[in-house]
Amino acid sequence: MLPKLDSYAALAVAVGVNLQPGQPLVISCPVDCADFARLIAEKAYDAGASEVVVRWSDDNITRQKYLRADDAVFDTLPQWLEKFFYEHADRGAAIISVFAEDPETLLGVDPNRIARWQKASHAKLKDYYERQMRNDFRWCVVSAPVDAWAEKVFPGREDKNAALWDAICRAADLRGTPEETVAVWQDKVKRLGGFAEKLTAYNFTKLHYKNSLGTDFTVGLPKNHMWSAAGELAADGVRFVANIPTEEVFTLPDRSTADGVVYAALPLVLSGNIIRDIRLTFRNGKIVESYASEGQEFLDAELDLDEGARYLGEVALVPYHSPISALGVLFYNTLFDENAACHLAFGEAYPLFTDVTELSKDEIAARGANSSMTHIDFMIGTPDLSITGITADGREVPVFADGDFAEL
Ligand code: ZN
Ligand code: ZN
């Protein structure tokens, strides 16, 4: 294994979930990445974990299930699985997910089976996901190569797994020893946090996006929204970083205010399928028209999951010249691709406000936050993207010019 993986595993434990002595850790991981899970477990015990529990998954078995299992199983989440999530959340466990999949693992699967399974799981895990969105517990998403994914990113290359590991390590800014890497990340948290603070201070009422791809779109932001970045605060007051890598600065939109047309800049992997050339038209916040040159049925199935799926839940800014887009690698994995480009997400919103931390579900909704069982980031940033912020007194402030942050 590459020596840098030691740093990645250490980073996930120390900075990602910021594991505290005596705390349990849950790792969810594909069986193909077992070596990496073992390394994370080792770092977790080094940091004083009370117990490390692993939930394994496997693309091949998942695909077989979608193609061949009894139809009825897609409508119920088994009780033991529901219990697994709540029990660990109640125990105060931290969660590390190794997000790695064949981007086309569900190619040819009935989108209806996928949608029914999502609905069945969400019906039982709604509270759990809400707790995650408001950072009730600390969680972190990392990644590692699996063969079919590496083949998609580096087709035909004999050393594809090593090449993907290398790209992941560069994207995650892994430099030197674990201690040096942790220091690099502490700087990153500070730098991104600086942008978030400046944006929050403007308290923009609206953002206007424009580029030559055809995107011409405005979206409102709720009053006293807060921009966030790497280095969020969990409910217990301990800082953590939810994604490694991360380059985004993000907030929530006002659900009923998006208007115009948005063109995706990169393909999106959704439900084990690749969706290309997405174009979405918004009216009064709602996606009233959707198009994709490939995989449209999977996009539409996602948008039809519930009422909130057609409204936005996240607005995220990522400079075109971010370290990840500079790699010039299309990862076909949202953890990386969303950090290479400005993106939006349709679905559930993160409740991010400056004036309150604890709000009921109804209060959050009254402030314009969207609610849905899904949350899908899609990338819209291009080298010529401009974003203008409009303040409450009508001032127009350049936020992005030519794909990067303007002087804020
Ligand atoms: Zn995001
Ligand atoms: Zn997101």
CSV table of C-alpha atoms and ligand atoms in Angstrom, one decimal:
chain,number,residue,atom,x,y,z
A,1,MET,CA,0.0,0.0,0.0
A,2,LEU,CA,1.1,3.6,-0.7
A,3,PRO,CA,2.7,5.3,2.3
A,4,LYS,CA,0.3,8.2,1.8
A,5,LEU,CA,-2.6,6.0,2.7
A,6,ASP,CA,-1.3,6.1,6.2
A,7,SER,CA,-1.8,9.9,6.2
A,8,TYR,CA,-5.2,9.6,4.6
A,9,ALA,CA,-6.5,7.1,7.2
A,10,ALA,CA,-5.0,9.2,10.0
A,11,LEU,CA,-6.5,12.4,8.5
A,12,ALA,CA,-10.0,10.8,8.3
A,13,VAL,CA,-9.8,9.9,12.0
A,14,ALA,CA,-8.0,13.0,13.4
A,15,VAL,CA,-9.5,15.8,11.3
A,16,GLY,CA,-12.4,14.1,9.4
A,17,VAL,CA,-14.5,12.8,12.4
A,18,ASN,CA,-12.0,14.1,15.0
A,19,LEU,CA,-12.5,10.9,17.0
A,20,GLN,CA,-12.3,11.4,20.7
A,21,PRO,CA,-10.9,8.8,23.2
A,22,GLY,CA,-13.6,6.4,24.2
A,23,GLN,CA,-15.8,7.1,21.2
A,24,PRO,CA,-17.0,4.3,18.9
A,25,LEU,CA,-16.4,4.5,15.2
A,26,VAL,CA,-18.5,3.0,12.4
A,27,ILE,CA,-16.8,2.5,9.1
A,28,SER,CA,-19.0,1.7,6.0
A,29,CYS,CA,-16.9,0.4,3.2
A,30,PRO,CA,-16.9,-1.7,0.1
A,31,VAL,CA,-15.3,-5.1,0.6
A,32,ASP,CA,-12.9,-4.3,-2.3
A,33,CYS,CA,-11.4,-1.5,-0.1
A,34,ALA,CA,-10.9,-3.7,3.0
A,35,ASP,CA,-7.2,-2.9,3.3
A,36,PHE,CA,-8.1,0.8,3.7
A,37,ALA,CA,-10.8,0.1,6.2
A,38,ARG,CA,-8.3,-1.9,8.3
A,39,LEU,CA,-5.9,1.0,8.2
A,40,ILE,CA,-8.6,3.4,9.4
A,41,ALA,CA,-9.6,1.0,12.2
A,42,GLU,CA,-5.9,0.9,13.3
A,43,LYS,CA,-5.7,4.7,13.4
A,44,ALA,CA,-9.0,4.8,15.3
A,45,TYR,CA,-7.8,2.4,18.0
A,46,ASP,CA,-4.6,4.4,18.1
A,47,ALA,CA,-6.7,7.5,18.8
A,48,GLY,CA,-8.5,5.6,21.6
A,49,ALA,CA,-11.7,4.4,19.9
A,50,SER,CA,-13.8,2.3,22.2
A,51,GLU,CA,-14.8,0.0,19.4
A,52,VAL,CA,-14.6,0.0,15.6
A,53,VAL,CA,-17.6,-1.5,13.7
A,54,VAL,CA,-17.6,-2.1,10.0
A,55,ARG,CA,-20.6,-2.3,7.6
A,56,TRP,CA,-19.4,-3.9,4.4
A,57,SER,CA,-21.0,-3.5,1.0
A,58,ASP,CA,-20.3,-4.9,-2.4
A,59,ASP,CA,-21.3,-3.5,-5.9
A,60,ASN,CA,-21.6,-7.0,-7.4
A,61,ILE,CA,-24.0,-8.3,-4.7
A,62,THR,CA,-26.0,-5.0,-4.8
A,63,ARG,CA,-26.3,-5.3,-8.6
A,64,GLN,CA,-27.4,-8.9,-8.3
A,65,LYS,CA,-30.0,-7.9,-5.7
A,66,TYR,CA,-31.5,-5.2,-7.9
A,67,LEU,CA,-31.7,-7.5,-10.9
A,68,ARG,CA,-32.8,-10.7,-9.2
A,69,ALA,CA,-34.2,-10.3,-5.8
A,70,ASP,CA,-37.9,-10.8,-4.9
A,71,ASP,CA,-39.8,-7.6,-5.8
A,72,ALA,CA,-41.2,-7.2,-2.3
A,73,VAL,CA,-37.8,-6.6,-0.7
A,74,PHE,CA,-37.5,-3.1,-2.2
A,75,ASP,CA,-40.4,-1.8,-0.2
A,76,THR,CA,-39.1,-2.5,3.3
A,77,LEU,CA,-36.0,-1.7,5.2
A,78,PRO,CA,-35.3,-4.6,7.5
A,79,GLN,CA,-35.5,-3.8,11.2
A,80,TRP,CA,-32.0,-4.9,12.0
A,81,LEU,CA,-30.6,-2.4,9.5
A,82,GLU,CA,-32.7,0.5,10.9
A,83,LYS,CA,-31.6,-0.4,14.4
A,84,PHE,CA,-27.9,-0.4,13.2
A,85,PHE,CA,-28.1,3.3,12.3
A,86,TYR,CA,-30.0,4.5,15.3
A,87,GLU,CA,-28.1,2.5,17.8
A,88,HIS,CA,-24.8,3.8,16.7
A,89,ALA,CA,-26.1,7.4,16.5
A,90,ASP,CA,-27.4,7.0,20.1
A,91,ARG,CA,-24.1,5.6,21.2
A,92,GLY,CA,-22.4,8.7,20.0
A,93,ALA,CA,-20.5,6.9,17.3
A,94,ALA,CA,-18.6,8.8,14.6
A,95,ILE,CA,-19.1,7.6,11.1
A,96,ILE,CA,-16.5,7.2,8.3
A,97,SER,CA,-17.9,6.2,4.9
A,98,VAL,CA,-15.5,5.0,2.2
A,99,PHE,CA,-17.4,6.1,-0.8
A,100,ALA,CA,-16.2,4.1,-3.8
A,101,GLU,CA,-18.3,2.5,-6.5
A,102,ASP,CA,-18.4,1.3,-10.0
A,103,PRO,CA,-20.2,4.4,-11.6
A,104,GLU,CA,-22.3,2.1,-13.7
A,105,THR,CA,-23.0,-0.6,-11.1
A,106,LEU,CA,-26.7,-0.4,-11.7
A,107,LEU,CA,-26.7,0.0,-15.4
A,108,GLY,CA,-29.9,-1.5,-16.9
A,109,VAL,CA,-31.6,-1.8,-13.5
A,110,ASP,CA,-35.2,-0.8,-13.2
A,111,PRO,CA,-35.2,2.9,-11.9
A,112,ASN,CA,-38.4,2.1,-10.1
A,113,ARG,CA,-36.8,-0.5,-7.9
A,114,ILE,CA,-34.1,2.0,-6.9
A,115,ALA,CA,-36.7,4.7,-6.1
A,116,ARG,CA,-38.8,2.3,-4.1
A,117,TRP,CA,-35.8,1.2,-2.0
A,118,GLN,CA,-34.8,4.9,-1.4
A,119,LYS,CA,-38.4,5.6,-0.3
A,120,ALA,CA,-38.5,2.5,2.0
A,121,SER,CA,-35.1,3.4,3.6
A,122,HIS,CA,-35.9,7.0,4.0
A,123,ALA,CA,-39.3,6.3,5.6
A,124,LYS,CA,-37.4,4.5,8.4
A,125,LEU,CA,-34.2,6.6,8.5
A,126,LYS,CA,-35.7,10.1,8.1
A,127,ASP,CA,-34.7,11.1,11.7
A,128,TYR,CA,-31.3,9.7,11.3
A,129,TYR,CA,-30.6,11.7,8.1
A,130,GLU,CA,-32.0,14.8,9.7
A,131,ARG,CA,-29.6,14.3,12.6
A,132,GLN,CA,-26.8,13.9,10.2
A,133,MET,CA,-27.7,17.1,8.3
A,134,ARG,CA,-27.7,19.1,11.5
A,135,ASN,CA,-24.4,17.5,12.6
A,136,ASP,CA,-25.8,15.8,15.6
A,137,PHE,CA,-22.9,13.4,15.2
A,138,ARG,CA,-19.5,13.7,13.4
A,139,TRP,CA,-19.2,12.0,10.0
A,140,CYS,CA,-16.7,12.0,7.2
A,141,VAL,CA,-16.7,10.7,3.6
A,142,VAL,CA,-13.4,9.5,2.2
A,143,SER,CA,-12.7,7.2,-0.8
A,144,ALA,CA,-10.5,4.5,-2.2
A,145,PRO,CA,-10.2,2.8,-5.7
A,146,VAL,CA,-12.3,-0.1,-6.8
A,147,ASP,CA,-11.4,-1.8,-10.1
A,148,ALA,CA,-14.4,-0.9,-12.2
A,149,TRP,CA,-14.2,2.7,-11.1
A,150,ALA,CA,-10.5,3.0,-11.8
A,151,GLU,CA,-11.1,1.5,-15.2
A,152,LYS,CA,-13.7,4.3,-15.9
A,153,VAL,CA,-11.3,7.0,-14.8
A,154,PHE,CA,-8.2,5.6,-16.4
A,155,PRO,CA,-9.5,3.3,-19.2
A,156,GLY,CA,-7.1,0.7,-20.6
A,157,ARG,CA,-4.3,1.5,-18.2
A,158,GLU,CA,-2.5,-1.4,-16.5
A,159,ASP,CA,-1.7,0.7,-13.5
A,160,LYS,CA,-5.2,2.1,-13.2
A,161,ASN,CA,-5.7,1.4,-9.5
A,162,ALA,CA,-2.3,3.0,-8.6
A,163,ALA,CA,-3.2,6.0,-10.9
A,164,LEU,CA,-6.5,6.5,-9.1
A,165,TRP,CA,-5.0,6.2,-5.7
A,166,ASP,CA,-2.5,8.8,-6.8
A,167,ALA,CA,-5.2,11.1,-8.0
A,168,ILE,CA,-7.2,10.6,-4.8
A,169,CYS,CA,-4.1,11.4,-2.7
A,170,ARG,CA,-3.4,14.6,-4.7
A,171,ALA,CA,-7.1,15.6,-4.5
A,172,ALA,CA,-7.0,15.1,-0.7
A,173,ASP,CA,-3.8,17.2,-0.4
A,174,LEU,CA,-1.9,14.4,1.3
A,175,ARG,CA,1.6,15.7,1.8
A,176,GLY,CA,4.4,14.2,3.9
A,177,THR,CA,3.8,12.5,7.2
A,178,PRO,CA,0.4,12.2,8.9
A,179,GLU,CA,1.3,15.1,11.1
A,180,GLU,CA,2.3,17.3,8.1
A,181,THR,CA,-0.9,16.4,6.4
A,182,VAL,CA,-3.0,17.3,9.4
A,183,ALA,CA,-1.2,20.7,9.5
A,184,VAL,CA,-2.0,21.2,5.7
A,185,TRP,CA,-5.6,20.6,6.5
A,186,GLN,CA,-5.7,22.9,9.4
A,187,ASP,CA,-4.6,25.7,7.0
A,188,LYS,CA,-7.2,24.7,4.5
A,189,VAL,CA,-9.9,24.8,7.1
A,190,LYS,CA,-8.8,28.4,8.0
A,191,ARG,CA,-8.6,29.5,4.3
A,192,LEU,CA,-12.0,28.2,3.3
A,193,GLY,CA,-13.5,29.4,6.6
A,194,GLY,CA,-12.3,32.9,5.7
A,195,PHE,CA,-14.4,32.9,2.4
A,196,ALA,CA,-17.4,31.5,4.3
A,197,GLU,CA,-17.2,34.3,6.9
A,198,LYS,CA,-16.9,37.1,4.2
A,199,LEU,CA,-19.9,35.7,2.2
A,200,THR,CA,-21.9,35.3,5.4
A,201,ALA,CA,-21.3,39.0,6.3
A,202,TYR,CA,-22.8,40.2,3.0
A,203,ASN,CA,-26.1,38.4,3.8
A,204,PHE,CA,-26.9,38.4,0.1
A,205,THR,CA,-30.6,38.2,-0.8
A,206,LYS,CA,-29.9,36.7,-4.2
A,207,LEU,CA,-27.2,35.2,-6.5
A,208,HIS,CA,-27.2,35.5,-10.3
A,209,TYR,CA,-25.2,32.9,-12.3
A,210,LYS,CA,-24.2,33.2,-15.9
A,211,ASN,CA,-21.9,31.4,-18.3
A,212,SER,CA,-21.4,30.6,-22.0
A,213,LEU,CA,-22.8,27.1,-21.6
A,214,GLY,CA,-26.2,28.7,-21.3
A,215,THR,CA,-26.6,29.0,-17.5
A,216,ASP,CA,-28.6,32.1,-16.7
A,217,PHE,CA,-30.1,31.6,-13.3
A,218,THR,CA,-31.0,33.4,-10.1
A,219,VAL,CA,-31.5,32.0,-6.7
A,220,GLY,CA,-32.6,33.7,-3.4
A,221,LEU,CA,-30.9,33.1,-0.1
A,222,PRO,CA,-32.8,33.1,3.2
A,223,LYS,CA,-32.3,35.9,5.6
A,224,ASN,CA,-29.4,35.3,8.0
A,225,HIS,CA,-28.2,32.3,6.1
A,226,MET,CA,-24.7,31.1,7.0
A,227,TRP,CA,-22.0,30.0,4.6
A,228,SER,CA,-20.1,27.0,5.7
A,229,ALA,CA,-16.9,25.1,4.7
A,230,ALA,CA,-14.6,22.5,5.9
A,231,GLY,CA,-14.4,22.6,9.7
A,232,GLU,CA,-18.0,22.4,10.8
A,233,LEU,CA,-19.1,22.3,14.4
A,234,ALA,CA,-20.9,19.2,15.6
A,235,ALA,CA,-23.6,19.3,18.3
A,236,ASP,CA,-21.1,18.4,21.0
A,237,GLY,CA,-19.0,21.4,20.1
A,238,VAL,CA,-16.2,19.3,18.5
A,239,ARG,CA,-15.0,20.4,15.0
A,240,PHE,CA,-15.0,18.0,12.1
A,241,VAL,CA,-14.6,17.9,8.3
A,242,ALA,CA,-17.4,16.0,6.6
A,243,ASN,CA,-15.7,15.4,3.3
A,244,ILE,CA,-12.0,14.6,2.5
A,245,PRO,CA,-11.3,16.1,0.0
A,246,THR,CA,-13.3,19.3,0.2
A,247,GLU,CA,-12.9,22.6,-1.5
A,248,GLU,CA,-16.5,24.0,-1.3
A,249,VAL,CA,-18.0,26.9,0.5
A,250,PHE,CA,-21.8,26.3,0.7
A,251,THR,CA,-25.1,27.5,2.1
A,252,LEU,CA,-28.8,26.8,1.7
A,253,PRO,CA,-31.0,28.6,-0.8
A,254,ASP,CA,-34.6,29.8,-0.3
A,255,ARG,CA,-36.6,27.0,-1.8
A,256,SER,CA,-39.1,29.0,-3.7
A,257,THR,CA,-36.8,31.5,-5.4
A,258,ALA,CA,-34.8,29.8,-8.1
A,259,ASP,CA,-35.6,31.0,-11.6
A,260,GLY,CA,-33.9,30.3,-15.0
A,261,VAL,CA,-31.8,27.6,-16.7
A,262,VAL,CA,-28.8,25.7,-15.4
A,263,TYR,CA,-26.5,23.5,-17.5
A,264,ALA,CA,-24.4,20.9,-15.8
A,265,ALA,CA,-20.7,21.2,-16.5
A,266,LEU,CA,-19.8,17.6,-15.7
A,267,PRO,CA,-21.5,14.2,-15.9
A,268,LEU,CA,-23.2,13.1,-12.7
A,269,VAL,CA,-23.2,9.6,-11.3
A,270,LEU,CA,-26.6,8.9,-9.8
A,271,SER,CA,-28.1,5.6,-8.8
A,272,GLY,CA,-25.3,3.6,-10.3
A,273,ASN,CA,-25.7,5.3,-13.7
A,274,ILE,CA,-24.0,8.1,-15.5
A,275,ILE,CA,-26.2,11.1,-16.3
A,276,ARG,CA,-24.8,13.4,-19.0
A,277,ASP,CA,-25.5,16.9,-20.2
A,278,ILE,CA,-28.1,17.8,-17.6
A,279,ARG,CA,-30.2,20.9,-18.1
A,280,LEU,CA,-32.7,22.0,-15.5
A,281,THR,CA,-35.2,24.8,-15.8
A,282,PHE,CA,-36.5,26.5,-12.6
A,283,ARG,CA,-39.6,28.5,-12.0
A,284,ASN,CA,-40.4,29.8,-8.5
A,285,GLY,CA,-37.9,27.4,-7.1
A,286,LYS,CA,-39.2,24.3,-8.8
A,287,ILE,CA,-37.5,22.3,-11.5
A,288,VAL,CA,-40.2,22.4,-14.1
A,289,GLU,CA,-38.2,20.9,-16.9
A,290,SER,CA,-35.3,18.4,-16.9
A,291,TYR,CA,-33.2,17.1,-19.7
A,292,ALA,CA,-30.2,14.7,-19.9
A,293,SER,CA,-28.7,13.3,-23.1
A,294,GLU,CA,-28.0,10.0,-21.2
A,295,GLY,CA,-29.7,8.5,-18.1
A,296,GLN,CA,-32.6,10.9,-18.1
A,297,GLU,CA,-34.9,8.2,-16.6
A,298,PHE,CA,-32.7,8.0,-13.6
A,299,LEU,CA,-32.6,11.7,-13.2
A,300,ASP,CA,-36.4,11.9,-13.5
A,301,ALA,CA,-36.9,9.1,-11.0
A,302,GLU,CA,-34.8,11.0,-8.5
A,303,LEU,CA,-36.7,14.3,-9.1
A,304,ASP,CA,-40.0,12.4,-8.7
A,305,LEU,CA,-39.0,10.9,-5.3
A,306,ASP,CA,-41.0,13.5,-3.4
A,307,GLU,CA,-42.2,17.1,-3.5
A,308,GLY,CA,-38.9,18.5,-2.2
A,309,ALA,CA,-36.7,16.7,-4.8
A,310,ARG,CA,-37.6,19.3,-7.4
A,311,TYR,CA,-36.4,22.2,-5.2
A,312,LEU,CA,-32.8,23.2,-4.3
A,313,GLY,CA,-31.2,22.4,-1.0
A,314,GLU,CA,-27.6,23.7,-1.5
A,315,VAL,CA,-25.6,26.3,-3.2
A,316,ALA,CA,-21.9,25.7,-3.3
A,317,LEU,CA,-19.0,27.7,-4.5
A,318,VAL,CA,-15.7,26.0,-5.7
A,319,PRO,CA,-13.1,28.0,-7.7
A,320,TYR,CA,-12.5,26.6,-11.2
A,321,HIS,CA,-8.8,26.7,-10.3
A,322,SER,CA,-9.2,24.5,-7.2
A,323,PRO,CA,-6.5,21.9,-6.7
A,324,ILE,CA,-8.9,19.2,-7.7
A,325,SER,CA,-10.0,20.6,-11.0
A,326,ALA,CA,-6.3,21.4,-11.7
A,327,LEU,CA,-5.7,17.6,-11.7
A,328,GLY,CA,-7.8,17.5,-14.9
A,329,VAL,CA,-9.3,14.2,-13.9
A,330,LEU,CA,-13.0,13.5,-14.3
A,331,PHE,CA,-13.6,11.2,-11.3
A,332,TYR,CA,-17.1,10.0,-11.9
A,333,ASN,CA,-17.6,10.2,-8.2
A,334,THR,CA,-19.4,13.2,-6.6
A,335,LEU,CA,-17.0,13.4,-3.6
A,336,PHE,CA,-14.3,14.5,-6.0
A,337,ASP,CA,-16.2,16.1,-8.9
A,338,GLU,CA,-18.3,18.4,-6.7
A,339,ASN,CA,-15.1,19.7,-5.3
A,340,ALA,CA,-13.8,20.5,-8.7
A,341,ALA,CA,-16.7,22.8,-9.7
A,342,CYS,CA,-19.4,25.1,-8.4
A,343,HIS,CA,-22.5,23.0,-7.7
A,344,LEU,CA,-26.0,23.1,-6.6
A,345,ALA,CA,-27.9,20.3,-5.0
A,346,PHE,CA,-31.6,19.5,-5.3
A,347,GLY,CA,-33.3,18.0,-2.3
A,348,GLU,CA,-32.7,18.4,1.5
A,349,ALA,CA,-31.2,21.6,2.8
A,350,TYR,CA,-28.5,22.0,5.5
A,351,PRO,CA,-30.2,24.2,8.1
A,352,LEU,CA,-27.4,26.9,8.3
A,353,PHE,CA,-28.4,30.2,10.0
A,354,THR,CA,-26.3,32.8,11.8
A,355,ASP,CA,-28.9,33.8,14.4
A,356,VAL,CA,-30.0,30.4,15.7
A,357,THR,CA,-28.6,26.9,16.1
A,358,GLU,CA,-31.7,25.0,17.3
A,359,LEU,CA,-34.8,25.2,15.2
A,360,SER,CA,-37.7,22.9,14.8
A,361,LYS,CA,-38.4,21.3,11.5
A,362,ASP,CA,-41.3,23.8,11.0
A,363,GLU,CA,-39.2,26.8,11.8
A,364,ILE,CA,-36.5,25.7,9.4
A,365,ALA,CA,-39.2,25.3,6.7
A,366,ALA,CA,-40.7,28.7,7.5
A,367,ARG,CA,-37.2,30.2,6.8
A,368,GLY,CA,-37.2,28.8,3.3
A,369,ALA,CA,-35.2,25.6,3.8
A,370,ASN,CA,-36.1,22.7,1.6
A,371,SER,CA,-36.9,19.2,2.8
A,372,SER,CA,-36.6,16.0,0.8
A,373,MET,CA,-35.5,12.4,1.2
A,374,THR,CA,-32.8,13.1,-1.4
A,375,HIS,CA,-29.9,15.5,-1.7
A,376,ILE,CA,-28.0,15.3,-5.0
A,377,ASP,CA,-25.1,17.7,-5.9
A,378,PHE,CA,-24.7,18.4,-9.6
A,379,MET,CA,-21.8,20.4,-11.0
A,380,ILE,CA,-22.3,23.7,-12.9
A,381,GLY,CA,-19.0,25.5,-12.6
A,382,THR,CA,-17.1,26.5,-15.8
A,383,PRO,CA,-14.0,28.6,-16.4
A,384,ASP,CA,-16.2,31.5,-17.5
A,385,LEU,CA,-18.8,31.3,-14.7
A,386,SER,CA,-19.8,34.6,-13.2
A,387,ILE,CA,-21.8,34.9,-10.0
A,388,THR,CA,-23.1,38.3,-8.8
A,389,GLY,CA,-24.4,38.7,-5.2
A,390,ILE,CA,-27.2,41.1,-4.6
A,391,THR,CA,-27.4,42.7,-1.1
A,392,ALA,CA,-30.6,43.7,0.8
A,393,ASP,CA,-30.0,47.4,-0.3
A,394,GLY,CA,-29.7,46.4,-3.9
A,395,ARG,CA,-25.9,46.5,-4.3
A,396,GLU,CA,-24.4,44.1,-6.8
A,397,VAL,CA,-21.2,42.4,-5.6
A,398,PRO,CA,-19.1,40.2,-7.9
A,399,VAL,CA,-18.7,36.9,-6.1
A,400,PHE,CA,-17.2,34.9,-8.9
A,401,ALA,CA,-15.5,36.2,-12.1
A,402,ASP,CA,-14.1,33.9,-14.8
A,403,GLY,CA,-14.8,30.8,-12.7
A,404,ASP,CA,-13.0,31.9,-9.5
A,405,PHE,CA,-13.7,33.9,-6.4
A,406,ALA,CA,-13.7,37.6,-7.1
A,407,GLU,CA,-12.0,40.0,-4.6
A,408,LEU,CA,-14.6,39.8,-1.8
B,1,ZN,ZN,-21.7,20.4,-1.8
B,2,ZN,ZN,-24.3,18.5,-1.2
